[in-house]
Coordinates of C-alpha atoms and ligand atoms in Angstrom, one line a residue:
M1 CA 9.8 -4.7 -26.5
R2 CA 6.2 -4.0 -25.7
G3 CA 5.0 -5.1 -22.3
I4 CA 1.9 -7.0 -21.4
V5 CA -1.0 -4.7 -20.9
F6 CA -1.4 -4.9 -17.2
F7 CA -4.0 -2.3 -16.7
T8 CA -7.1 -0.9 -18.4
D9 CA -8.8 1.1 -15.6
S10 CA -9.9 4.5 -16.9
A11 CA -9.6 6.4 -13.5
A12 CA -5.8 6.6 -13.9
R13 CA -4.3 9.8 -15.2
E14 CA -2.1 10.2 -18.2
E15 CA 0.6 11.8 -16.1
V16 CA 1.4 11.3 -12.4
T17 CA 3.7 13.7 -10.7
V18 CA 6.4 12.6 -8.2
F19 CA 6.8 14.3 -4.8
D20 CA 10.0 13.2 -3.1
T21 CA 10.3 13.3 0.7
T22 CA 13.8 11.8 1.0
L23 CA 15.0 14.9 2.8
R24 CA 12.0 15.0 5.3
D25 CA 10.4 11.6 5.9
G26 CA 13.6 9.9 4.6
E27 CA 15.7 11.7 7.1
Q28 CA 13.4 10.5 9.9
T29 CA 14.9 7.0 9.3
P30 CA 16.5 5.9 12.6
G31 CA 20.3 6.5 12.2
I32 CA 20.2 8.8 9.2
A33 CA 21.3 12.4 9.5
F34 CA 22.4 14.0 6.2
T35 CA 24.8 16.9 6.4
F36 CA 23.9 20.3 5.0
E37 CA 26.1 19.6 1.9
Q38 CA 24.6 16.2 1.3
K39 CA 21.1 17.7 1.5
I40 CA 22.1 20.3 -1.1
E41 CA 23.5 17.5 -3.4
I42 CA 20.4 15.3 -3.0
A43 CA 18.1 18.2 -3.8
R44 CA 20.1 19.0 -6.9
Q45 CA 20.0 15.4 -8.0
L46 CA 16.3 15.1 -7.4
S47 CA 15.6 18.2 -9.5
A48 CA 18.0 17.1 -12.2
I49 CA 16.1 13.8 -12.6
G50 CA 12.8 15.6 -13.0
V51 CA 11.1 15.1 -9.6
H52 CA 8.1 17.5 -9.6
A53 CA 8.4 18.5 -5.9
I54 CA 10.9 18.1 -3.2
E55 CA 10.0 18.2 0.5
A56 CA 13.1 19.9 1.7
G57 CA 12.4 19.5 5.4
F58 CA 10.3 20.5 8.4
P59 CA 11.5 24.1 9.0
A60 CA 9.9 24.5 12.5
S61 CA 11.7 21.5 13.8
S62 CA 15.1 23.3 14.2
K63 CA 17.1 26.3 13.2
A64 CA 19.4 24.2 11.1
E65 CA 16.4 22.7 9.3
K66 CA 15.0 26.1 8.6
E67 CA 18.4 27.2 7.2
T68 CA 18.7 24.1 5.0
V69 CA 15.2 24.5 3.5
T70 CA 16.0 28.2 2.8
A71 CA 19.3 27.3 1.1
I72 CA 17.6 24.6 -1.0
K73 CA 15.0 27.1 -2.1
K74 CA 17.7 29.6 -3.0
L75 CA 19.3 27.0 -5.4
D76 CA 16.5 28.0 -7.8
L77 CA 15.9 24.4 -8.9
D78 CA 13.3 23.2 -11.4
S79 CA 11.5 21.2 -8.8
K80 CA 9.0 22.9 -6.5
I81 CA 10.3 23.2 -3.0
C82 CA 8.0 22.3 -0.2
G83 CA 8.3 22.7 3.6
L84 CA 6.3 20.6 6.2
A85 CA 4.3 22.3 8.9
R86 CA 1.9 21.3 11.7
S87 CA -1.4 23.1 11.7
T88 CA -0.2 26.1 13.7
K89 CA 0.4 29.6 12.5
G90 CA 3.9 29.4 14.0
D91 CA 5.0 26.4 12.0
V92 CA 3.4 27.8 8.8
D93 CA 5.1 31.2 9.2
T94 CA 8.5 29.4 9.7
A95 CA 7.9 27.4 6.5
L96 CA 6.8 30.6 4.6
A97 CA 9.9 32.4 5.9
C98 CA 12.1 29.9 4.0
G99 CA 10.5 31.1 0.7
V100 CA 9.1 27.7 -0.1
D101 CA 6.8 27.3 -3.2
M102 CA 4.4 25.0 -1.2
V103 CA 3.5 24.5 2.4
H104 CA 2.6 20.9 3.3
V105 CA 0.3 21.2 6.4
F106 CA -0.9 18.2 8.3
I107 CA -3.2 17.3 11.2
P108 CA -4.0 13.9 12.7
T109 CA -7.5 12.8 11.9
S110 CA -7.8 9.2 13.1
D111 CA -9.5 8.9 16.5
I112 CA -6.4 7.2 18.0
Q113 CA -4.0 9.9 16.9
R114 CA -6.4 12.8 17.5
E115 CA -7.3 11.8 21.0
N116 CA -3.8 10.8 22.1
T117 CA -1.7 13.5 20.5
I118 CA -3.4 16.9 19.8
K119 CA -6.4 16.1 22.1
K120 CA -8.9 17.9 19.8
S121 CA -12.5 16.9 18.9
R122 CA -13.5 16.0 15.4
K123 CA -15.2 19.4 15.1
E124 CA -12.1 21.3 16.3
V125 CA -10.0 19.5 13.7
L126 CA -12.4 20.6 11.0
E127 CA -12.1 24.2 12.2
I128 CA -8.3 24.2 12.5
T129 CA -8.1 22.7 9.0
A130 CA -10.2 25.4 7.4
D131 CA -8.4 28.2 9.3
I132 CA -4.9 27.1 8.6
I133 CA -5.4 26.4 4.9
S134 CA -7.1 29.8 4.4
Y135 CA -4.2 31.4 6.2
I136 CA -1.6 29.6 4.0
R137 CA -3.5 30.5 0.8
R138 CA -3.4 34.2 1.8
H139 CA 0.5 33.8 1.6
S140 CA 1.2 31.0 -0.8
D141 CA -0.2 29.8 -4.2
L142 CA 0.3 26.1 -3.2
C143 CA -0.9 24.3 -0.2
M144 CA -0.9 20.5 0.3
F145 CA -3.1 19.2 3.1
S146 CA -2.4 15.9 4.8
A147 CA -5.0 14.1 7.0
M148 CA -2.5 12.2 9.1
D149 CA -3.4 8.5 9.6
A150 CA -6.0 8.9 6.9
T151 CA -6.4 5.2 6.3
R152 CA -7.3 4.6 9.9
T153 CA -9.7 7.5 10.1
D154 CA -13.4 6.9 10.0
W155 CA -13.9 7.3 6.2
D156 CA -17.1 9.4 6.3
Y157 CA -15.3 11.8 8.6
L158 CA -12.2 11.7 6.4
I159 CA -14.3 12.8 3.4
E160 CA -15.7 15.7 5.6
V161 CA -12.1 16.7 6.5
F162 CA -10.9 16.6 2.8
R163 CA -14.0 18.6 1.7
T164 CA -13.3 21.2 4.3
A165 CA -9.6 21.4 3.1
A166 CA -10.6 21.7 -0.5
D167 CA -13.2 24.4 0.2
A168 CA -10.6 26.3 2.2
G169 CA -8.2 26.3 -0.8
A170 CA -6.0 23.3 -0.5
T171 CA -4.4 22.8 -3.9
I172 CA -3.8 19.1 -3.3
I173 CA -4.9 16.7 -0.6
N174 CA -2.6 14.0 0.6
V175 CA -3.8 10.6 1.8
P176 CA -1.2 9.2 4.2
D177 CA -1.2 5.5 5.2
T178 CA 0.9 6.7 8.2
V179 CA 1.4 3.3 9.8
G180 CA 1.3 1.2 6.6
V181 CA -1.8 -0.8 7.4
V182 CA -4.0 -0.5 4.4
S183 CA -4.2 -3.2 1.7
P184 CA -4.0 -2.4 -2.0
S185 CA -7.7 -3.2 -2.6
A186 CA -8.8 -1.0 0.4
M187 CA -6.5 1.8 -0.8
K188 CA -8.2 1.6 -4.3
T189 CA -11.6 1.7 -2.7
L190 CA -10.7 4.7 -0.5
I191 CA -9.1 6.8 -3.3
T192 CA -12.0 6.0 -5.7
R193 CA -14.3 7.4 -3.1
I194 CA -12.3 10.5 -2.3
N195 CA -11.9 11.1 -6.1
R196 CA -15.7 10.9 -6.5
E197 CA -16.7 12.9 -3.4
V198 CA -14.0 15.6 -3.1
N199 CA -13.1 18.1 -5.8
C200 CA -9.3 18.3 -5.4
P201 CA -6.2 16.5 -6.9
I202 CA -5.1 13.6 -4.7
D203 CA -1.6 12.7 -3.5
V204 CA -0.7 9.5 -1.6
H205 CA 2.0 8.9 1.0
C206 CA 2.5 5.2 1.9
H207 CA 4.5 3.6 4.7
N208 CA 6.0 0.1 4.3
D209 CA 5.3 -1.6 7.6
F210 CA 3.9 -4.6 5.8
G211 CA 5.9 -4.2 2.7
L212 CA 3.0 -2.8 0.8
A213 CA 4.0 0.9 0.3
V214 CA 4.7 0.6 -3.4
A215 CA 1.7 -1.7 -4.0
N216 CA -0.6 0.7 -2.2
T217 CA 0.8 3.7 -4.0
I218 CA 0.1 2.0 -7.3
A219 CA -3.4 1.1 -6.2
A220 CA -4.0 4.8 -5.5
V221 CA -2.8 5.7 -9.0
E222 CA -5.2 3.1 -10.4
A223 CA -8.0 4.8 -8.6
G224 CA -7.1 8.3 -9.9
A225 CA -4.4 9.8 -7.6
S226 CA -2.5 12.4 -9.5
Q227 CA 0.7 12.5 -7.3
V228 CA 2.8 10.0 -5.5
Q229 CA 5.1 10.5 -2.5
V230 CA 8.3 8.6 -2.5
T231 CA 11.8 8.5 -1.1
V232 CA 15.0 7.3 -2.7
N233 CA 15.7 3.7 -1.6
G234 CA 12.4 3.8 0.3
I235 CA 14.0 5.2 3.4
G236 CA 11.7 6.8 6.0
E237 CA 10.1 6.3 9.4
R238 CA 10.2 2.7 10.7
A239 CA 10.1 0.4 7.6
G240 CA 10.2 3.4 5.3
N241 CA 8.1 4.9 2.4
A242 CA 7.4 3.9 -1.1
D243 CA 10.6 3.6 -3.1
L244 CA 11.1 6.2 -5.9
A245 CA 12.7 3.8 -8.4
Q246 CA 10.2 1.0 -8.0
T247 CA 7.2 3.4 -8.1
V248 CA 8.4 5.3 -11.1
M249 CA 9.3 2.1 -13.1
I250 CA 5.9 0.5 -12.4
I251 CA 4.0 3.6 -13.3
E252 CA 6.0 4.1 -16.5
S253 CA 6.7 0.6 -17.7
M254 CA 3.7 -1.3 -16.6
Y255 CA 1.0 1.4 -16.8
R256 CA 2.5 3.5 -19.5
I257 CA 1.8 6.7 -17.4
R258 CA 4.3 9.5 -17.6
T259 CA 6.1 10.7 -14.5
G260 CA 8.6 13.2 -15.9
V261 CA 11.4 11.4 -14.1
V262 CA 14.6 10.6 -16.0
K263 CA 14.6 6.9 -15.5
E264 CA 18.2 6.4 -16.8
R265 CA 19.4 8.1 -13.6
L266 CA 17.6 6.0 -11.1
V267 CA 20.5 3.8 -10.2
E268 CA 22.9 6.7 -9.9
T269 CA 20.4 8.5 -7.6
S270 CA 19.9 5.4 -5.5
R271 CA 23.7 5.0 -5.1
L272 CA 24.1 8.6 -4.1
V273 CA 21.6 8.4 -1.3
S274 CA 22.9 5.0 -0.2
R275 CA 26.4 6.5 0.2
F276 CA 25.1 9.5 2.1
S277 CA 22.7 7.6 4.3
G278 CA 25.1 4.8 5.0
I279 CA 22.3 2.3 4.2
A280 CA 23.5 -0.3 1.7
I281 CA 21.3 -1.3 -1.2
P282 CA 20.4 -5.0 -0.8
P283 CA 21.6 -6.9 -4.0
T284 CA 18.0 -8.0 -4.5
Q285 CA 16.5 -4.5 -4.2
P286 CA 14.1 -4.2 -7.2
V287 CA 15.2 -2.0 -10.1
V288 CA 18.5 -0.7 -8.6
G289 CA 19.9 -3.7 -6.7
E290 CA 23.1 -5.3 -8.0
N291 CA 21.4 -8.6 -8.9
V292 CA 18.5 -7.2 -10.9
F293 CA 20.2 -7.8 -14.2
S294 CA 22.7 -10.4 -13.1
H295 CA 22.5 -13.9 -14.5
E296 CA 24.3 -16.9 -13.1
S297 CA 22.5 -20.1 -13.9
G298 CA 23.4 -21.8 -17.1
I299 CA 19.9 -21.9 -18.5
H300 CA 19.2 -18.2 -17.8
A301 CA 22.6 -17.0 -19.0
H302 CA 22.2 -19.0 -22.2
G303 CA 18.8 -17.5 -22.8
V304 CA 19.9 -14.0 -22.0
L305 CA 22.8 -14.3 -24.4
K306 CA 20.3 -15.1 -27.2
N307 CA 17.6 -12.5 -26.2
A308 CA 17.8 -10.6 -22.9
A309 CA 14.0 -10.6 -22.6
T310 CA 14.0 -14.4 -22.0
F311 CA 14.9 -13.9 -18.4
E312 CA 14.4 -10.2 -17.8
P313 CA 11.1 -8.2 -17.8
G314 CA 11.9 -6.7 -21.2
I315 CA 9.7 -3.7 -20.4
M316 CA 12.5 -2.7 -18.0
T317 CA 16.1 -3.1 -19.3
P318 CA 19.3 -2.1 -17.6
E319 CA 19.8 0.7 -20.0
M320 CA 16.4 2.2 -19.1
V321 CA 17.4 2.6 -15.5
G322 CA 21.1 3.3 -15.8
H323 CA 22.1 -0.3 -14.7
R324 CA 24.2 -2.9 -16.4
R325 CA 23.6 -6.5 -17.3
R326 CA 26.1 -9.0 -16.0
L327 CA 26.8 -12.7 -16.3
T328 CA 28.1 -13.8 -12.9
L329 CA 30.3 -16.7 -12.0
G330 CA 28.9 -19.1 -9.4
K331 CA 28.1 -22.7 -8.8
H332 CA 25.3 -22.7 -11.3
V333 CA 27.4 -21.2 -14.1
G334 CA 27.1 -22.8 -17.6
R335 CA 29.6 -23.1 -20.5
H336 CA 27.8 -20.4 -22.6
A337 CA 28.3 -17.7 -20.0
V338 CA 31.9 -18.7 -19.4
Q339 CA 32.6 -18.8 -23.2
Q340 CA 31.0 -15.4 -23.7
M341 CA 32.8 -13.7 -20.7
L342 CA 36.1 -15.0 -22.1
K343 CA 35.3 -14.1 -25.7
D344 CA 34.6 -10.5 -24.5
V345 CA 38.2 -10.2 -23.6
H346 CA 39.5 -12.1 -26.6
I347 CA 40.2 -15.4 -24.9
E348 CA 39.0 -18.3 -26.9
P349 CA 39.5 -21.7 -25.3
S350 CA 38.8 -25.0 -27.0
D351 CA 35.7 -27.0 -26.0
P352 CA 37.6 -29.3 -23.6
Q353 CA 39.3 -26.3 -22.1
I354 CA 36.0 -24.6 -21.5
D355 CA 34.8 -27.7 -19.7
A356 CA 37.8 -27.6 -17.5
I357 CA 37.4 -23.9 -16.8
V358 CA 33.8 -24.3 -15.9
E359 CA 34.6 -27.2 -13.6
K360 CA 37.2 -25.1 -11.8
V361 CA 34.9 -22.1 -11.4
K362 CA 32.2 -24.4 -9.9
T363 CA 34.7 -25.9 -7.5
I364 CA 35.7 -22.5 -6.2
A365 CA 32.1 -21.3 -6.1
N366 CA 31.0 -24.5 -4.2
R367 CA 33.4 -23.5 -1.4
G368 CA 31.2 -20.4 -1.0
K369 CA 33.7 -18.0 -2.5
R370 CA 32.7 -15.4 -5.1
V371 CA 34.5 -15.9 -8.4
T372 CA 35.5 -12.6 -9.9
D373 CA 36.5 -11.7 -13.5
A374 CA 40.1 -11.6 -12.3
D375 CA 39.7 -15.2 -11.0
L376 CA 38.2 -16.3 -14.3
Y377 CA 41.1 -15.0 -16.4
E378 CA 43.6 -16.6 -14.0
I379 CA 41.8 -19.9 -14.3
A380 CA 41.7 -19.6 -18.1
E381 CA 45.4 -18.8 -18.2
S382 CA 46.3 -21.9 -16.1
V383 CA 44.0 -24.2 -18.0
M384 CA 45.1 -23.0 -21.4
G385 CA 48.8 -22.7 -20.3
I386 CA 49.1 -19.1 -21.5
E387 CA 50.1 -15.9 -19.9
L388 CA 47.9 -13.2 -21.4
N389 CA 49.7 -10.0 -20.4
H390 CA 52.5 -9.0 -18.0
K391 CA 51.4 -7.1 -15.0
T392 CA 50.6 -3.4 -15.7
V393 CA 51.1 -2.5 -12.1
D394 CA 53.6 -4.3 -9.9
L395 CA 53.2 -2.8 -6.5
R396 CA 56.4 -2.4 -4.6
D397 CA 55.5 -0.2 -1.6
I398 CA 52.6 1.5 0.0
A399 CA 52.5 3.9 3.0
I400 CA 49.4 5.3 4.6
M401 CA 49.0 8.1 7.0
T402 CA 45.8 8.7 8.9
G403 CA 44.6 10.1 12.2
N404 CA 42.2 12.5 13.8
H405 CA 44.2 15.6 12.8
V406 CA 45.5 14.7 9.4
I407 CA 44.0 14.3 6.0
P408 CA 44.3 10.6 5.1
T409 CA 47.1 10.3 2.6
A410 CA 48.6 7.3 0.8
S411 CA 51.9 7.1 -1.1
V412 CA 52.6 4.3 -3.6
K413 CA 55.7 3.1 -5.3
A414 CA 55.0 0.7 -8.2
V415 CA 56.5 -0.5 -11.5
V416 CA 54.0 0.5 -14.1
N417 CA 54.6 -1.0 -17.6
G418 CA 58.2 -1.5 -16.6
K419 CA 58.9 2.0 -15.3
E420 CA 59.0 2.9 -11.6
H421 CA 56.4 5.5 -10.4
I422 CA 55.8 7.2 -7.1
H423 CA 52.5 8.8 -6.4
S424 CA 50.6 10.2 -3.4
A425 CA 46.9 10.9 -3.0
V426 CA 44.5 12.0 -0.3
G427 CA 41.0 10.5 0.4
N428 CA 38.1 10.5 2.8
G429 CA 39.8 7.7 4.8
P430 CA 42.8 5.5 4.5
V431 CA 41.1 3.1 2.0
D432 CA 39.9 5.9 -0.2
A433 CA 43.4 7.5 -0.2
A434 CA 45.0 4.2 -1.1
M435 CA 42.6 3.5 -3.9
N436 CA 43.1 7.1 -5.2
A437 CA 46.9 6.6 -5.1
I438 CA 46.7 3.4 -7.2
L439 CA 44.3 5.0 -9.7
G440 CA 46.7 7.9 -9.9
I441 CA 49.5 5.7 -11.3
T442 CA 47.4 3.6 -13.7
P443 CA 48.1 4.5 -17.4
T444 CA 44.4 4.6 -18.4
K445 CA 41.4 6.4 -16.8
L446 CA 39.6 4.0 -14.5
A447 CA 36.8 4.5 -12.0
L448 CA 35.9 2.6 -8.9
K449 CA 32.2 1.7 -9.2
E450 CA 31.6 -0.7 -6.3
F451 CA 33.3 -1.6 -3.1
N452 CA 32.2 -4.4 -0.8
I453 CA 33.9 -5.6 2.3
E454 CA 33.1 -8.7 4.2
A455 CA 34.6 -9.7 7.6
I456 CA 35.3 -13.4 7.4
S457 CA 35.7 -13.9 11.2
G458 CA 34.5 -12.2 14.3
G459 CA 37.0 -10.0 16.2
S460 CA 39.1 -6.9 15.5
D461 CA 41.7 -9.1 13.9
A462 CA 39.1 -10.5 11.5
M463 CA 40.2 -11.6 8.1
C464 CA 38.4 -9.5 5.5
H465 CA 37.6 -10.0 1.8
V466 CA 37.2 -7.0 -0.4
T467 CA 35.5 -7.2 -3.8
I468 CA 35.4 -4.2 -6.1
A469 CA 34.1 -3.4 -9.6
V470 CA 36.2 -1.0 -11.7
E471 CA 35.1 0.6 -15.0
D472 CA 37.5 1.1 -17.8
E473 CA 37.5 4.0 -20.4
H474 CA 35.1 2.0 -22.6
G475 CA 32.5 1.7 -19.9
R476 CA 33.3 -2.0 -19.3
I477 CA 33.2 -3.2 -15.8
F478 CA 35.5 -5.8 -14.2
D479 CA 35.5 -7.2 -10.7
A480 CA 38.4 -8.3 -8.6
S481 CA 39.1 -9.1 -5.0
G482 CA 41.7 -9.1 -2.3
S483 CA 41.8 -10.6 1.2
G484 CA 43.9 -10.5 4.3
D485 CA 43.8 -9.2 7.9
D486 CA 44.3 -5.6 6.9
I487 CA 41.4 -3.7 5.3
V488 CA 43.6 -1.2 3.5
L489 CA 46.0 -3.7 2.1
S490 CA 43.2 -6.0 1.1
S491 CA 41.6 -3.1 -0.8
V492 CA 44.9 -2.2 -2.4
E493 CA 45.3 -5.9 -3.5
A494 CA 41.8 -5.8 -5.0
M495 CA 42.5 -2.6 -6.9
V496 CA 45.9 -3.8 -8.2
N497 CA 44.2 -7.1 -9.3
A498 CA 41.4 -5.1 -11.1
V499 CA 43.9 -2.9 -12.9
N500 CA 45.9 -5.9 -14.1
T501 CA 42.7 -7.7 -15.1
I502 CA 41.6 -4.8 -17.2
N503 CA 45.0 -4.8 -18.9
R504 CA 44.8 -8.5 -19.6
A505 CA 41.4 -7.8 -21.3
R506 CA 42.9 -5.3 -23.8
Ligands
KIV601 O1 3.3 9.4 7.5 C1 2.7 10.5 7.6 O2 1.6 10.6 7.9 C2 3.5 11.7 7.3 C3 2.7 13.0 7.3 C4 3.5 14.1 7.8 C5 2.3 13.2 5.8 O3 4.7 11.6 7.1
ZN602 ZN1 5.3 9.6 6.6

């Protein structure tokens, strides 16, 4: 499917490189602190998906940060490894000592930041800029220079700063919208001017205080920026930075500009960072959110079943970003979606039976309850008066051991396809151990893809509702749920339901 031509401006490049700062600005998100191992895994993932440069950290900020940046450089990844430094010899030396490919040096240039933080005159900032960049270039081939708070800097002075940086040997100049206050049209005007008046490639770094980080980044690309700074899931200081997945997909799909990023791994990358950061991806998050390719309403589902591009962008498909399309069951569901979902698992109700199934689904959904695949098959069974398959797994016993000095372990006893099995597994916590134990006794290879827990009432005795999605060996995904006042047992119930649902669907 070809997209609409959104853009014809000739200032844009044919290729725009991606500079990821998840491990530096991203880690400055309040509440996020990645472990050393997590940072290594994130760096490997970013390199594997083709990110041009990774800002691995701010080496002068701590001994641990310096060690991490050094270790990431030693991984010998395809991406260039960059370390951040203030405009001091000490910071730069610490970054260089990590062996980085590129030093990213910054200095505040707006009056408000210059006067209140470093307390230097405009002239002194120009001198420091020239000296520090010359120093970096004597020791490194690559130097990125950032005029911090560029968008709030007097633009004539900003041009002078960038010219000084370029003359001193900066290999790329970065235009940070540090407090996220520029508008897309102002960003376009600013980058157009820098592009015309300064002889150096331009990079942009946008914050999301007004929700404009991605739009401003794209405006900069329209005006000729050759590199964009992003973070996975848009994490970063305050409201965060421009989101990697959104920025890449807009540049590639709408503007047809290459970024070198493997788009098919965007969802996987987003989920990895969500897991490590502890920040859930909202279902409505563009590109990677759970709802992006989900269709509930009858009209939409009907259209999508005929041609997915009726109610999807078309220039961005689930396959392109490593996502999946789903028809979901809710109060707006229509008979076409229900019929298709049942047909997928070889259940073929008559027309009046479909009407009855749809009615029941709507009744449950109207009570505010999510209707899972497992619920749908059960409704179909009762309406059609059939029993599709005996339980694959009939759980008899489960015991869980956890504490601050033991590895969480779960042991299950279950009748699987008529034969008794006992199995134990460990996990990161009691729920993980229990899920691993159930997966260990299932006859086919299944993988837990999603796990959501909702507390239904307030206190520590709250009722909880666990909804999971499990993938079978053919890549099909099924959801199921479990509820009760015990998180572990509710999760186990959801997993057993999922396993039996998958078996029904065979
Ligand atoms: O937001 C900002 O200005 C920064 C700089 C260090 C580039 O993060
Ligand atoms: Zn920033």
